Coordinates of C-alpha atoms in Angstrom, one line a residue:
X158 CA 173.3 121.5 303.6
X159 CA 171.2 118.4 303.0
X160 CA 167.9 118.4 305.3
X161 CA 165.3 115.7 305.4
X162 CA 161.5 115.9 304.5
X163 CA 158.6 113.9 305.2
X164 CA 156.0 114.7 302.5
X165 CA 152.6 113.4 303.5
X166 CA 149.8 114.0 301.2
X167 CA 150.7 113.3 297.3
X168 CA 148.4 115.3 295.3
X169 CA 149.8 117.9 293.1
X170 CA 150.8 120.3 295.5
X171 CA 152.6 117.2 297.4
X172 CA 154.0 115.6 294.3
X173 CA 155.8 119.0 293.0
X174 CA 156.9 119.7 296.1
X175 CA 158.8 116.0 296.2
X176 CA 160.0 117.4 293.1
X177 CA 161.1 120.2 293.8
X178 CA 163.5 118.9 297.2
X179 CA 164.6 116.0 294.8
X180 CA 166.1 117.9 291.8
X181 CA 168.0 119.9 294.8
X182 CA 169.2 116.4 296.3
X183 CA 167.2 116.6 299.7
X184 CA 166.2 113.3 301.5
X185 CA 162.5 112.8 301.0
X186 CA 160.1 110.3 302.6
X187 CA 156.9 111.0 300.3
X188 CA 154.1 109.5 301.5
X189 CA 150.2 108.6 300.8
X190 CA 147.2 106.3 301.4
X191 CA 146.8 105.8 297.9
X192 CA 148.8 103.6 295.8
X193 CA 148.9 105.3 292.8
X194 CA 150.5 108.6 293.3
X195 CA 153.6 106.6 295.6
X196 CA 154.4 104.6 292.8
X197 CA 154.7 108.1 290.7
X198 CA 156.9 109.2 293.0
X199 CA 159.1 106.0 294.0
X200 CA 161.7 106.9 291.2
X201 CA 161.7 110.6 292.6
X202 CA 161.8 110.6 296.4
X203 CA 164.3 109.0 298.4
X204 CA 161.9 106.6 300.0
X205 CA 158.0 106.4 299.4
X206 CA 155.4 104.6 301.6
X207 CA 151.6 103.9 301.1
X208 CA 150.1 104.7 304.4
X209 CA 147.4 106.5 306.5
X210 CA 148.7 109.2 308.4
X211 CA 145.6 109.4 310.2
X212 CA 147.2 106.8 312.2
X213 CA 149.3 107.6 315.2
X214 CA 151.0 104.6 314.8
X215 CA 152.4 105.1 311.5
X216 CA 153.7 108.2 312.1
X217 CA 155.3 106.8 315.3
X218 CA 156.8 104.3 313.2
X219 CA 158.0 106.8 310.3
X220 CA 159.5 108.6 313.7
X221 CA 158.6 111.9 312.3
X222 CA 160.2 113.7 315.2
X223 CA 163.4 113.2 313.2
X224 CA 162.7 115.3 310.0
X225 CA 163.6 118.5 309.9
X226 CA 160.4 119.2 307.9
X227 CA 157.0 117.5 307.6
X228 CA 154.8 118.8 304.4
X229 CA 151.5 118.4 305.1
X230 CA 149.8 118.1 301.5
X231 CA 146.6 116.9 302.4
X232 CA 144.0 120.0 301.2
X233 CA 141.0 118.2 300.3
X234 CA 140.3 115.9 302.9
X235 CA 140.1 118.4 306.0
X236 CA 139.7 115.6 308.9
X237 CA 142.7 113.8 307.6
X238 CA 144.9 117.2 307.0
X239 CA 144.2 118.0 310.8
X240 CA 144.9 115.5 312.3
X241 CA 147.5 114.2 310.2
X242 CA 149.1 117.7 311.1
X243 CA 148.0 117.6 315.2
X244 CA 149.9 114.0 315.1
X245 CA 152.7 115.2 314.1
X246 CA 153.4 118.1 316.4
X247 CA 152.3 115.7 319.3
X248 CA 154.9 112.7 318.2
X249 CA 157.7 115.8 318.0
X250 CA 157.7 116.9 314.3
X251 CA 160.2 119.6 314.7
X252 CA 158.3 122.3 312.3
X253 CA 155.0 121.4 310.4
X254 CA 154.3 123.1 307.2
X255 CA 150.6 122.5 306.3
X256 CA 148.5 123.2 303.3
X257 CA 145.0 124.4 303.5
X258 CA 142.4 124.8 301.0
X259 CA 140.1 127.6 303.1
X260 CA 140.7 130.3 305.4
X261 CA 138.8 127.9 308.0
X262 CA 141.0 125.3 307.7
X263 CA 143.9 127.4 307.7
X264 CA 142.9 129.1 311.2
X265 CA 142.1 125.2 312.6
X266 CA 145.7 124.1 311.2
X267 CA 147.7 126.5 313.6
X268 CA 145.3 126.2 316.3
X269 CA 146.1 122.0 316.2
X270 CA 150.3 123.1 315.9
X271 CA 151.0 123.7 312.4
X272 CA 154.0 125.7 312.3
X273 CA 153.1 127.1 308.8
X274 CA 150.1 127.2 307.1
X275 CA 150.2 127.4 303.1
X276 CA 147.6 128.7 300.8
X277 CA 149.0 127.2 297.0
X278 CA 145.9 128.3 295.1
X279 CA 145.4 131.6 297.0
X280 CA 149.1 132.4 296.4
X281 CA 149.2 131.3 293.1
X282 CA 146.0 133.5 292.0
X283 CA 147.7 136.6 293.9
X284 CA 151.3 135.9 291.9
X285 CA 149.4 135.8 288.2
X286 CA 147.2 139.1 289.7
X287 CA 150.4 141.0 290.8
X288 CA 151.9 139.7 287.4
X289 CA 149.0 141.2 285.7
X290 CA 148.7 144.5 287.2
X291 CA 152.5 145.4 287.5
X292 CA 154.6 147.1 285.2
X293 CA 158.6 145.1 285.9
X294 CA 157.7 142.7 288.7
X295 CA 158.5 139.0 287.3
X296 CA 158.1 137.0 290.2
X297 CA 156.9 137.4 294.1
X298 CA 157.6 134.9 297.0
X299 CA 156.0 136.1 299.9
X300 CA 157.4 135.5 303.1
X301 CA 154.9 136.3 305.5
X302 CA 151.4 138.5 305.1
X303 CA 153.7 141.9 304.9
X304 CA 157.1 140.2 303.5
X305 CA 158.2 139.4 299.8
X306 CA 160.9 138.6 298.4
X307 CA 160.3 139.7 294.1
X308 CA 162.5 140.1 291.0
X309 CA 162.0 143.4 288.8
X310 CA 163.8 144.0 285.6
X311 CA 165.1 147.8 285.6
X312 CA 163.8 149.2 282.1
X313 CA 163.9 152.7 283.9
X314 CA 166.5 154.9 282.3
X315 CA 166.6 157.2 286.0
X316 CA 168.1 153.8 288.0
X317 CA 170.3 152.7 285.0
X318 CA 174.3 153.0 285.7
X319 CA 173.5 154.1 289.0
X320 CA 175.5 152.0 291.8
X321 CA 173.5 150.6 294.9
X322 CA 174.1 153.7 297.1
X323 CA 173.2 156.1 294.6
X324 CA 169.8 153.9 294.0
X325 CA 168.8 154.0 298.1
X326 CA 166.2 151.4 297.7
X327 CA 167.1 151.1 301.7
X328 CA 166.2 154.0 302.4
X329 CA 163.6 155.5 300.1
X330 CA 161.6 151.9 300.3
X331 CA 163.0 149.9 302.7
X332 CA 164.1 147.0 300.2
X333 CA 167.2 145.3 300.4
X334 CA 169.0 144.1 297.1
X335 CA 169.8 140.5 297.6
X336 CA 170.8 139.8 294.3
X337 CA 171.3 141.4 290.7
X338 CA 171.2 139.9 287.5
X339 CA 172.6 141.1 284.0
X340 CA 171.8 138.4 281.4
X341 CA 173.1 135.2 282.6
X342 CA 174.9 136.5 285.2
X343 CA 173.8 136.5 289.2
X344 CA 175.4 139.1 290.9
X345 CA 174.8 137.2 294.5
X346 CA 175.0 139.5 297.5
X347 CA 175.9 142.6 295.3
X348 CA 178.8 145.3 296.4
X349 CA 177.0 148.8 297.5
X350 CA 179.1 150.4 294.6
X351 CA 177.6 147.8 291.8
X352 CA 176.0 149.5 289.4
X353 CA 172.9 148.7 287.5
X354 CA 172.5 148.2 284.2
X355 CA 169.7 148.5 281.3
X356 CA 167.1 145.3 281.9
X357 CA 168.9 144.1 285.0
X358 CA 167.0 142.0 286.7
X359 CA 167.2 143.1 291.1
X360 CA 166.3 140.4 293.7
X361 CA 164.9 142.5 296.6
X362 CA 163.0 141.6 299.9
X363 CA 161.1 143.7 302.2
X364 CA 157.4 144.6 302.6
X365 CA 155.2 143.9 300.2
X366 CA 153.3 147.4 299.6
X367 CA 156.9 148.6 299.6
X368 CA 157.5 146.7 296.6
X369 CA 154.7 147.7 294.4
X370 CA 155.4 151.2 295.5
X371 CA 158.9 151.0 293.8
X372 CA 157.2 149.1 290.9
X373 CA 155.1 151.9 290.5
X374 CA 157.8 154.3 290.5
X375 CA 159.5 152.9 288.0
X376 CA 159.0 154.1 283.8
X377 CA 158.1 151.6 281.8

């Protein structure tokens, strides 16, 4: 379903995540005080807009209580990302996602109404660590502080040609296979009698320590 998006803030964080909701054929208002990164992004989002946001009544005016989502992607100007972000929940924003460059101005974001705070840098160093360190983890999205959702490739001949209820992931690490992919091939919302094969790929959410427990498990 087609959602709309008010991107405020086009540095690089902002920019891919216009991007991103583009190449997926979302509505995007992308917006910033700076001239040069909206006309980078006026052949990308769906409407672009050089503007302060620092201004009540331009966001009035954008009537950002009508997106479904306001992005936030102001990180290194800390008075304008808060109130940029305590605007918005005031005018009606339905859910504010906002990025923060510090822990500080994380906690000061939710405490002025952001619904989300966002750490890019952060997460980004802890994806390359957990890249580093584990054995069959390819990626990790983490959901929350204890949630993840992660891809492992199965090089483990003990889980190979076993089905889902033979593997018990729900049970011995309280995962749940969302997804399984052999080559090409996505397997979405597998069968419980699917079987896994030799460098499968498994899509699995659930907590994070839970994860890297059945990383460790696994033989390389």
């Amino acid at each position: 379903m087609k959602k709309n998006f008010a991107v405020l803030g086009l540095g690089r964080f902002g920019q891919s995540v216009v991007e991103t909701l583009a190449e997926t054929h979302q509505d995007v208002l992308a917006v910033d005080v700076q001239e040069t990164p909206v006309n980078q992004m006026m052949d990308v989002a769906t409407q672009t807009l050089i503007a302060d946001t620092r201004d009540e009544e331009v966001l009035r005016g954008l009537n950002i209580d009508t997106f479904d989502y306001v992005i936030v992607g102001i990180g290194n100007n800390m008075e304008a990302s808060i109130l940029t972000t305590m605007l918005a929940k005031e005018l009606g924003a339905k859910k504010v996602i906002a990025k923060a460059e510090t822990a500080d101005q994380g906690r000061v974001l939710q405490r002025v109404g952001a619904d989300q705070v966002v750490f890019p840098e952060r997460d980004m160093g802890h994806s390359i660590v957990r890249k580093l360190l584990s054995n069959h983890i390819l990626n990790f999205i983490d959901l929350s502080d204890e949630y993840t959702l992660a891809e492992i490739v199965i090089t483990d001949p003990n889980f190979v040609n076993q089905n889902l209820i033979q593997l018990n992931l729900r049970e011995r690490f309280d995962l749940t296979v969302i997804a399984i992919q052999h080559g090409r091939k996505i397997n979405i919302s597998p069968n419980p009698t699917d079987a896994v094969q030799l460098h499968d790929v498994l899509t699995v959410v659930g907590p994070i320590e839970n994860v890297e427990k059945l990383d460790e498990t696994l033989k390389k």
